[in-house]
Short mmCIF file of C-alpha atoms in Angstrom, two decimals:
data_model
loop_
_atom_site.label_atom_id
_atom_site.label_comp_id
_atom_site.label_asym_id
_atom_site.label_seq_id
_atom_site.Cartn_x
_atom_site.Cartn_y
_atom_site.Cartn_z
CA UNK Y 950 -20.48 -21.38 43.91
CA UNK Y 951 -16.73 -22.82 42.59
CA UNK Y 952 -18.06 -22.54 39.54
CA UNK Y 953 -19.31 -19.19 39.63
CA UNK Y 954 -15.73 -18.08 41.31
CA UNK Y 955 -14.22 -20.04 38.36
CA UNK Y 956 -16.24 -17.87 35.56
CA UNK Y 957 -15.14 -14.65 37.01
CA UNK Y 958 -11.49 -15.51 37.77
CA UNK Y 959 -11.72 -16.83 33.76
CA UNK Y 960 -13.46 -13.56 32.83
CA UNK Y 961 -10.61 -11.17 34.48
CA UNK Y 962 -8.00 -12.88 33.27
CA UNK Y 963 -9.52 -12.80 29.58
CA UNK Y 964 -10.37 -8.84 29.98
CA UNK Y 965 -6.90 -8.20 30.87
CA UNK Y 966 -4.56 -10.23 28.34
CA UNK Y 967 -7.19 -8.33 25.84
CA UNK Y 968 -6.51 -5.04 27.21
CA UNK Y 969 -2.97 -5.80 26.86
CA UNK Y 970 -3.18 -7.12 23.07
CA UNK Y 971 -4.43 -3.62 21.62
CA UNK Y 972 -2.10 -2.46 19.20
CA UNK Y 973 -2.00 0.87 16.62
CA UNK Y 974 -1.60 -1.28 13.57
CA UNK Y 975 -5.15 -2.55 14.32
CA UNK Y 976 -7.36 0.79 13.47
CA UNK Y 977 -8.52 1.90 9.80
CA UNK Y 978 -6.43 2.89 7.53
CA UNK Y 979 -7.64 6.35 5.72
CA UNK Y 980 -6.09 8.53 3.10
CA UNK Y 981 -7.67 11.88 1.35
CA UNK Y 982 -8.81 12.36 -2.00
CA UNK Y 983 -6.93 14.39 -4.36
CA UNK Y 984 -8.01 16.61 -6.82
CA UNK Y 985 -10.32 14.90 -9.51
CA UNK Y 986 -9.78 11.89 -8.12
CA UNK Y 987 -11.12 9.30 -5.26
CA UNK Y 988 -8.27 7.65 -3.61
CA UNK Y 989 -8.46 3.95 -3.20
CA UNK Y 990 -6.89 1.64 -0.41
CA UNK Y 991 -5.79 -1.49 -2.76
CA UNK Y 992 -3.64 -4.99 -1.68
CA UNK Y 993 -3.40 -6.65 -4.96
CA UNK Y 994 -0.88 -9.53 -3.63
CA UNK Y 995 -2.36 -11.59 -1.25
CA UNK Y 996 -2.51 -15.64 -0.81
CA UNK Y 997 -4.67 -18.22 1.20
CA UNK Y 998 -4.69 -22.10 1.45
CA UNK Y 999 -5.94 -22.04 -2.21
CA UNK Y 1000 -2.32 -21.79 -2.96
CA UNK Y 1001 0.64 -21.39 -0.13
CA UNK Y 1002 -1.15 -19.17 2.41
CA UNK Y 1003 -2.69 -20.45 5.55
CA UNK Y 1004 -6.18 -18.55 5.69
CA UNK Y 1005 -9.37 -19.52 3.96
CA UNK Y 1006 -10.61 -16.72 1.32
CA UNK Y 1007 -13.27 -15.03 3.59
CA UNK Y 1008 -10.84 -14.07 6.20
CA UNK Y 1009 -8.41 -12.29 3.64
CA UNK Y 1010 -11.99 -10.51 3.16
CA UNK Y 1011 -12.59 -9.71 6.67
CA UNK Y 1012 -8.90 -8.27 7.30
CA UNK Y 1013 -9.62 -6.23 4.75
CA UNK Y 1014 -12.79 -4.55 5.69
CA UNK Y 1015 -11.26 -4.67 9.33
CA UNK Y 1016 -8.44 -1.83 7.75
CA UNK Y 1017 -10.82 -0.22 5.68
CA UNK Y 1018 -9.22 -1.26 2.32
CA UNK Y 1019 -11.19 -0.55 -0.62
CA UNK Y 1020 -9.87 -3.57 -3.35
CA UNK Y 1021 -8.14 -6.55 -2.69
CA UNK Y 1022 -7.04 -9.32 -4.97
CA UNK Y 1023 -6.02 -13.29 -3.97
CA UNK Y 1024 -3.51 -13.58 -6.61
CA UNK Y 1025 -3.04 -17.55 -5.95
CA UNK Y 1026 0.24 -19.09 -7.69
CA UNK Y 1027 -1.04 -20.80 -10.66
CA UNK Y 1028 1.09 -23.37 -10.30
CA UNK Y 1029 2.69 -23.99 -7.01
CA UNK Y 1030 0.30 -25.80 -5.24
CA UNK Y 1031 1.78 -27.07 -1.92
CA UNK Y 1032 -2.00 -27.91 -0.78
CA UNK Y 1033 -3.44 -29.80 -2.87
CA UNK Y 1034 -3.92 -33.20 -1.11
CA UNK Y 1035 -5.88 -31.74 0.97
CA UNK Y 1036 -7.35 -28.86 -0.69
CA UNK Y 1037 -7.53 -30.26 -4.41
CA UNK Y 1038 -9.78 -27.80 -6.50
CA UNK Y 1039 -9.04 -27.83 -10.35
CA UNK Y 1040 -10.53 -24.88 -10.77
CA UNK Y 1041 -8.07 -21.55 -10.37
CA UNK Y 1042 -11.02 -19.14 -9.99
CA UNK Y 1043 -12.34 -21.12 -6.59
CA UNK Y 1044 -10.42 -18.67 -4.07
CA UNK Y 1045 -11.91 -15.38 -5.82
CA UNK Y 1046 -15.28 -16.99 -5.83
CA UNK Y 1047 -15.66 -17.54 -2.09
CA UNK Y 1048 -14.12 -13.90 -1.57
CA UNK Y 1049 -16.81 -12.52 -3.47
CA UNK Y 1050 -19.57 -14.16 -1.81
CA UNK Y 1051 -18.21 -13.39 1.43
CA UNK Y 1052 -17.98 -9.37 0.34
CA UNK Y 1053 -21.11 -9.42 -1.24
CA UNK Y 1054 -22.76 -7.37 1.31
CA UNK Y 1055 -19.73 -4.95 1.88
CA UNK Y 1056 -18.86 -2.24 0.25
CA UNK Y 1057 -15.09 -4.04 -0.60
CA UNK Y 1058 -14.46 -4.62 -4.62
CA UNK Y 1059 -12.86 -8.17 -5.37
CA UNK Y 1060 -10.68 -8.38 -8.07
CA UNK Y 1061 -10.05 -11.70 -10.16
CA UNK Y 1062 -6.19 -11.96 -10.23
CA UNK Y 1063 -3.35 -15.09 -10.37
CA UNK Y 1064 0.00 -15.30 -9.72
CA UNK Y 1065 1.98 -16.98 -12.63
CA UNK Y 1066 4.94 -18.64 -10.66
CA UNK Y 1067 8.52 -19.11 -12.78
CA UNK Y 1068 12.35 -19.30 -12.00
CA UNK Y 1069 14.68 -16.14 -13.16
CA UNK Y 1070 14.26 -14.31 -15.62
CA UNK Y 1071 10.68 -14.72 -15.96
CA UNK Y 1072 9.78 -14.93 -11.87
CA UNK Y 1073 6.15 -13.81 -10.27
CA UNK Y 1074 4.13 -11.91 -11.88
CA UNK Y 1075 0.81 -10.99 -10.82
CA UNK Y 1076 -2.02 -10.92 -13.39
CA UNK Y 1077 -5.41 -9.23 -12.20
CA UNK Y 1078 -8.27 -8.05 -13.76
CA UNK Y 1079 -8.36 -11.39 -15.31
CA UNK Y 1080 -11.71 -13.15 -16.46
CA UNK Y 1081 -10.61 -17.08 -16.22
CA UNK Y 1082 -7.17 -18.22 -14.12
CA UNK Y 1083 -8.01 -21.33 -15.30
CA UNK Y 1084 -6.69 -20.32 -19.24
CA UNK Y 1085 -3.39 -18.35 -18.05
CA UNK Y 1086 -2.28 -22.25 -16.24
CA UNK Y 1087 0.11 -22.63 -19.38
CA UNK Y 1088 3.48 -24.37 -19.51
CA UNK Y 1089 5.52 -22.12 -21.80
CA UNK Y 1090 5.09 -18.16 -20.18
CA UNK Y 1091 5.29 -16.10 -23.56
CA UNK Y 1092 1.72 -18.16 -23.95
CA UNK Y 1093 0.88 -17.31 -20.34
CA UNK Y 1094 1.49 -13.74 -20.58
CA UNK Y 1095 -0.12 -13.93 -24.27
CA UNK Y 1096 -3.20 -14.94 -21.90
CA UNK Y 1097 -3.44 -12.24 -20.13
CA UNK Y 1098 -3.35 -10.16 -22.42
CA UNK Y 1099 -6.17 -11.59 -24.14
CA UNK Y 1100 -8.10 -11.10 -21.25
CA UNK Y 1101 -7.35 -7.38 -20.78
CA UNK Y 1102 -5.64 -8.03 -17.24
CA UNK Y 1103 -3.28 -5.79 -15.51
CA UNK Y 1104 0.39 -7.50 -15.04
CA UNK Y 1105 2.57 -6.24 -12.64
CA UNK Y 1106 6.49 -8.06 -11.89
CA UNK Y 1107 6.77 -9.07 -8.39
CA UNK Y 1108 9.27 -8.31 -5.85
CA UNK Y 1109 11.82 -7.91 -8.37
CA UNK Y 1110 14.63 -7.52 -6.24
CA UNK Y 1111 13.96 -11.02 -4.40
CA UNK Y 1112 17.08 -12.24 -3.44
CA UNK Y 1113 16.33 -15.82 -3.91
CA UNK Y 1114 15.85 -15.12 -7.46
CA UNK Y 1115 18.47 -12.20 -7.47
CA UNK Y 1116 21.25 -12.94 -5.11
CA UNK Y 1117 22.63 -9.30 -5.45
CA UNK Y 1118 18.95 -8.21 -4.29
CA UNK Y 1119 18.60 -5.36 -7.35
CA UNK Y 1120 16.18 -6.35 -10.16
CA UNK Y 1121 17.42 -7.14 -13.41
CA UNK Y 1122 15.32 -5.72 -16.23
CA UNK Y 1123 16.44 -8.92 -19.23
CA UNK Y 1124 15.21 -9.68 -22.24
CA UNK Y 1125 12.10 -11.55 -21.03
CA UNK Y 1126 10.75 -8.32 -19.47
CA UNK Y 1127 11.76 -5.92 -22.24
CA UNK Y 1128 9.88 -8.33 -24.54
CA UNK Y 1129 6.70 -8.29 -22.39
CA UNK Y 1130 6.52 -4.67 -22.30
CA UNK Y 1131 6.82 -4.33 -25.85
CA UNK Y 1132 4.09 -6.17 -26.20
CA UNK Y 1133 1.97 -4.86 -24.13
CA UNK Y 1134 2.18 -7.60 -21.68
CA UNK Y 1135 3.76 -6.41 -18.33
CA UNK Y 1136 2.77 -2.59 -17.06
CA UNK Y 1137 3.67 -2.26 -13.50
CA UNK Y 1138 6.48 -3.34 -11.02
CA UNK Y 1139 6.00 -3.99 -6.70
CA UNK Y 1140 8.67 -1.42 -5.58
CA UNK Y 1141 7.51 -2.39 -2.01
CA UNK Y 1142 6.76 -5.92 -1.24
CA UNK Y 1143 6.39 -7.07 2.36
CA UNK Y 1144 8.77 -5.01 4.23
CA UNK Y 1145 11.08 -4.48 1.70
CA UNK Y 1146 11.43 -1.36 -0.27
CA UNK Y 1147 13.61 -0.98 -3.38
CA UNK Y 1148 14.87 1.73 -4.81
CA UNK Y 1149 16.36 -0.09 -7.49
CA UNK Y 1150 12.48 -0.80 -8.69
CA UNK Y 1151 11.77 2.55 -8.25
CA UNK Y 1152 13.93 3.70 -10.70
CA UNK Y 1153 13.36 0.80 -13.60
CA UNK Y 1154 9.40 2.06 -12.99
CA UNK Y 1155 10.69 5.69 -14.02
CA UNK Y 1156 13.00 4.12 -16.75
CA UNK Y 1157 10.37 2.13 -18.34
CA UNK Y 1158 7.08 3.79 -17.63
CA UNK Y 1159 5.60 1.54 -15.31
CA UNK Y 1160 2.77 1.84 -12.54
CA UNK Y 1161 3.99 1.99 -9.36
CA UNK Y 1162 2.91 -1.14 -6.62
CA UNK Y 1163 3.13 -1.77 -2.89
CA UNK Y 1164 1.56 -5.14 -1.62
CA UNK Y 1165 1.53 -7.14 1.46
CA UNK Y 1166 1.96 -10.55 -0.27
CA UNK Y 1167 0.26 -11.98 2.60
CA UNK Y 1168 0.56 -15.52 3.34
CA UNK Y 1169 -0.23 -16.02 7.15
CA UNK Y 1170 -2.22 -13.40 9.42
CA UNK Y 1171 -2.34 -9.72 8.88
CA UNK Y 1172 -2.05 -9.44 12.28
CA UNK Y 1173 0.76 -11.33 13.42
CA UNK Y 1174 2.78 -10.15 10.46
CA UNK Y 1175 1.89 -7.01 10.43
CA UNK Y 1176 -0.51 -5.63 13.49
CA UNK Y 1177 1.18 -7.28 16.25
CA UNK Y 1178 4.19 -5.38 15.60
CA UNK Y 1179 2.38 -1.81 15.37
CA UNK Y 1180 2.25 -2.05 11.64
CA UNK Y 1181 -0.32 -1.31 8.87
CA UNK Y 1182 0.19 -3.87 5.34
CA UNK Y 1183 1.67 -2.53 2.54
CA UNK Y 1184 -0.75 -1.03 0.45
CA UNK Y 1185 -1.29 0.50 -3.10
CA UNK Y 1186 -3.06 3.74 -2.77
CA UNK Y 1187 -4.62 3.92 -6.73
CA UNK Y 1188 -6.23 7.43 -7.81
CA UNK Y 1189 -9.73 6.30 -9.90
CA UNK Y 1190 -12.44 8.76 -11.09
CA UNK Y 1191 -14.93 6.68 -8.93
CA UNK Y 1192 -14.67 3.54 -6.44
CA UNK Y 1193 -15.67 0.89 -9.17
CA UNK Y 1194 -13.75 -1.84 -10.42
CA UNK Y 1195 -13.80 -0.04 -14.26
CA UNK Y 1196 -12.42 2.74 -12.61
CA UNK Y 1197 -10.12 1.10 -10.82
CA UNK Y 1198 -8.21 -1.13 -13.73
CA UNK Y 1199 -8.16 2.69 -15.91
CA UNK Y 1200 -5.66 4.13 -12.96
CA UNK Y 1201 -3.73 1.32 -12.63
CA UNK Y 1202 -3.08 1.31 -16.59
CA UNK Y 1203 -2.55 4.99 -16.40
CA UNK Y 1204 -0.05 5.02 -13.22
CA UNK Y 1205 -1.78 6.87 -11.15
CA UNK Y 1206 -0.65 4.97 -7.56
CA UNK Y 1207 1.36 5.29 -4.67
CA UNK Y 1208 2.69 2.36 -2.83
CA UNK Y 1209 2.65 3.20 1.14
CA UNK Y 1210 3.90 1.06 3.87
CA UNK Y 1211 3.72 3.27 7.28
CA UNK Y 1212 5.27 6.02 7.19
CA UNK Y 1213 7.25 4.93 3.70
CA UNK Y 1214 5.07 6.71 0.35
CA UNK Y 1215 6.97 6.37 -3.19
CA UNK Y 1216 5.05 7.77 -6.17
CA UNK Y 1217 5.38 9.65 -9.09
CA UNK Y 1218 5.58 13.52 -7.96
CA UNK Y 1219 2.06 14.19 -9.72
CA UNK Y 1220 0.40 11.99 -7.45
CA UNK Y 1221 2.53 12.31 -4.61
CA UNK Y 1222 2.88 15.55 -3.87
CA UNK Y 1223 -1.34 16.25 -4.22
CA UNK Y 1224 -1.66 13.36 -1.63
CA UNK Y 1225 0.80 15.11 0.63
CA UNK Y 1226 -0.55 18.37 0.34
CA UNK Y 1227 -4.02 16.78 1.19
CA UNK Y 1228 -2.69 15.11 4.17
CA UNK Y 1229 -1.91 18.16 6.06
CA UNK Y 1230 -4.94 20.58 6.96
CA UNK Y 1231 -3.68 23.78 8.22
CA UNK Y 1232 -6.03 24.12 11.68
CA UNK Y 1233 -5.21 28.23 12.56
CA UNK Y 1234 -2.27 30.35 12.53
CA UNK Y 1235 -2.00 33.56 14.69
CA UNK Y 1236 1.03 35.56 16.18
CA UNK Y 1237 2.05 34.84 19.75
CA UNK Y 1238 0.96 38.56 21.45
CA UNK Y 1239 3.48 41.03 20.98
CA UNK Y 1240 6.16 39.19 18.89
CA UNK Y 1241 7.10 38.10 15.57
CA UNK Y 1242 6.84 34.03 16.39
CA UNK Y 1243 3.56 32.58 14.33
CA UNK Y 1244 1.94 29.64 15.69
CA UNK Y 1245 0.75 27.24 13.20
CA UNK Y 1246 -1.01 24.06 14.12
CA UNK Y 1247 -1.07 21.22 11.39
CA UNK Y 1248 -3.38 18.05 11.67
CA UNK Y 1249 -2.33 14.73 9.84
CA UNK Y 1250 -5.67 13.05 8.82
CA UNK Y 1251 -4.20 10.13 7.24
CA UNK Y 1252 -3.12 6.67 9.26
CA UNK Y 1253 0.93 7.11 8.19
CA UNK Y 1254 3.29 9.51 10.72
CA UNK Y 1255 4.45 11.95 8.77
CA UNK Y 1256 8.07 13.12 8.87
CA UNK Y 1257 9.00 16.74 7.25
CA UNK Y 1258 11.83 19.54 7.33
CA UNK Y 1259 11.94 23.30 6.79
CA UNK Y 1260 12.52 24.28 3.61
CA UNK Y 1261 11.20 28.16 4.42
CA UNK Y 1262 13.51 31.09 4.68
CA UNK Y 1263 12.65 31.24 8.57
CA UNK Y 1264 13.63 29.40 11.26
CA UNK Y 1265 11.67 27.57 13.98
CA UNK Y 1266 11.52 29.02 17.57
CA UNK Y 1267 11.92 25.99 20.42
CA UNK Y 1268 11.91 23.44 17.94
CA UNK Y 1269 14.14 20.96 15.54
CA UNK Y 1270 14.13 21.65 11.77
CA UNK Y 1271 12.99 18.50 11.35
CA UNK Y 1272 9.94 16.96 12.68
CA UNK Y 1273 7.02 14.42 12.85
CA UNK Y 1274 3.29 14.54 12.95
CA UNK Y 1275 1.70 11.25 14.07
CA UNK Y 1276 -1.21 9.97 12.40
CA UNK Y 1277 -4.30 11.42 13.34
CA UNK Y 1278 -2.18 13.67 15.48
CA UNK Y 1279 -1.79 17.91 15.08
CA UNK Y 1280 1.61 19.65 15.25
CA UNK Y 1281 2.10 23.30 16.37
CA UNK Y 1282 5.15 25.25 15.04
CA UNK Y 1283 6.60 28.16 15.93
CA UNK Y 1284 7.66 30.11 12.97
CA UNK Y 1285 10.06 33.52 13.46
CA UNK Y 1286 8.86 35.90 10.32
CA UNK Y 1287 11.15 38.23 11.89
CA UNK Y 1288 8.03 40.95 10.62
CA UNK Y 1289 4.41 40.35 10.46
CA UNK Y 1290 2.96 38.86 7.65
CA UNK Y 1291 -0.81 38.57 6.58
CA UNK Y 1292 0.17 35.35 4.70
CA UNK Y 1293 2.41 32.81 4.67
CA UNK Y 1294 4.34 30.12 2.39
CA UNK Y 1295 4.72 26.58 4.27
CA UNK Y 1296 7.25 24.99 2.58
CA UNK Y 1297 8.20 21.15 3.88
CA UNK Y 1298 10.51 18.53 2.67
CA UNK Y 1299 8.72 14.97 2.79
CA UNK Y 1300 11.74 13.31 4.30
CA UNK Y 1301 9.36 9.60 4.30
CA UNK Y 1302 8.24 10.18 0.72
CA UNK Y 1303 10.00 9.43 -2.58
CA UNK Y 1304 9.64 10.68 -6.23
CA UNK Y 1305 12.65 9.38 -7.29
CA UNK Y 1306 15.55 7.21 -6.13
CA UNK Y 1307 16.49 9.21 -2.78
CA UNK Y 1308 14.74 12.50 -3.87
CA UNK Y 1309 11.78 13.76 -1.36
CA UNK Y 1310 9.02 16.18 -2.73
CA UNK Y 1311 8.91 19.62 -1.27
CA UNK Y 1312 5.16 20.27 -0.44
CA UNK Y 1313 3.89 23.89 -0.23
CA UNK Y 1314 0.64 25.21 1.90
CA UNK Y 1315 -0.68 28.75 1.07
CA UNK Y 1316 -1.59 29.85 5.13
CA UNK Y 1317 -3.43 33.16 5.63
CA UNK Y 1318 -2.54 34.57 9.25
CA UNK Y 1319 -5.31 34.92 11.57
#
């Protein structure tokens, strides 16, 4: 009978620290489509004990499906290795390998990718779409980068702006880089890494024509770096003609991305602004009876809380200029028309989006009045 009383008293106590560890960060993370395109959750920086993280492979695979990602990559550092007397595997390709078994019966694409690992000016870049890590473990990294070329793989710099590497924290776009993109060699840049967004990178990806990243660069557990603290990962949101890995490398090359973390999106305005417009579906709009106030009800249907301001000729009635719509949440305004209209422009400023070093698109909605 103790033991019984035991089990139950066990049994409560689990059911309520559960109860009390249930946190936003935790549910799927969803985006629309935009025009022509399918739009494609990707985390192309990621680590496990293969190199310095502290998770096998197959759980980087099952966070993954947990936030409904669509492509993930275990970029391991090629040659920083702080594991291997206990984990000694000589060949680079080992991590991807049990990811892909572990996916095989999911509908999540695994990516080959590596990290190649050097000191300023060079630092981390990550290499994916790669056929054999094994070949880009060079000493000299003109030969390394040479590599990955050969191999067709998209190379993208790494939190430029790392302090440790940059004391100032703003990316430095030398000679080494210049030369790689010459050559074909280097074609995108993180401009959010972590928790850390940079504006700085945002601009040298306008400057220089390159795609436009956001990664996690997780090393530990998604959730206690991220969903613990109400978060989603950093992600790259990549616009491909289909979900297929083919697909997927020909929008990265062309730049069609936008790098999201939360509420944060930074993207070019051709891909941004779609997305945006996407995001928000217009549920009804009608006249409160006998006045000139319309009622419009928007619904956010992606994960990110949304944050806009009034860029229309009229004013709001009982309500800021600037406002929020959760995700997954629906936002009623009150417009004053000041006459009745049969149709309506709804004209926003994206205060959480960037196209441009402190610039926010203005997103426009074509509402016919009920």
């Amino acid at each position: 009978m103790k033991k019984i009383l035991l089990l139950l008293v066990f049994l409560s106590l689990y059911q309520g620290y559960s109860q009390s560890h249930s946190h936003g960060g935790a549910t799927p993370m969803t985006f629309p489509d935009i025009e022509g395109y399918t739009t494609l959750k990707t985390d192309l920086h990621m680590h496990t004990v293969f190199s310095d993280g502290n998770v096998w492979p197959t759980i980087r695979v099952q966070e993954a499906l947990r936030e409904n990602l669509d492509a993930i990559s275990l970029t391991e550092h090629l040659e920083y290795q702080p594991h291997k007397e206990d984990i000694p595997h000589p060949d680079r390709n080992r991590s991807f390998d049990l990811a892909l078994a572990e996916a095989r019966e999911h509908d999540l694409l695994i990516i080959r990718g590596s990290e190649i690992t050097r000191s300023a000016p060079v630092g981390h870049n990550n290499a994916v779409f790669i056929t054999d890590a094994n070949k880009l473990l060079i000493e000299k990294p003109e030969k390394a980068f040479a590599e990955t070329k050969k191999q067709g793989a998209f190379v993208f710099w790494n939190h430029p702006a790392w302090h440790r590497q940059r004391p100032k924290g703003n990316p430095i776009w030398s000679d080494f880089q210049i030369e790689r993109a010459k050559k074909g060699e280097l074609h995108g840049i993180e401009v959010i890494n972590t928790t850390d967004y940079s504006e700085e990178s945002l601009a040298l990806a306008l400057e220089q024509n390159l795609t436009i990243m956001g990664t996690s660069d997780i090393h530990g557990l998604v959730d206690w770096s991220y969903t613990e603290k109400g978060n989603h990962r950093p992600i790259t949101l990549v616009f491909a003609k289909d979900k297929s890995l083919e697909s997927l490398k020909e929008a990265l090359f062309a730049g069609r991305t936008v790098a999201v973390y939360n509420s944060l999106l930074v993207g070019r305005a051709e891909y941004l602004k779609p997305l945006l417009a996407a995001s928000i579906k217009v549920n009804s709009a009608s006249y409160i009876e006998k006045t000139q106030v319309l009622k419009v009800e928007l619904e956010n249907t992606t994960s990110s809380d949304l944050l806009f301001e009034n860029e229309m000729p009229y004013t709001f009635y009982s309500s800021s200029p600037v406002f929020e719509i959760e995700a997954g949440k629906t936002k009623t305004l009150q417009i004053k028309t000041l006459e009745p209209l049969q149709n309506i422009e709804l004209r926003l400023k994206a205060l959480g989006a960037y196209i441009a070093p402190k610039e926010h698109p203005i997103i426009e909605w074509k509402v016919s009045v009920d």
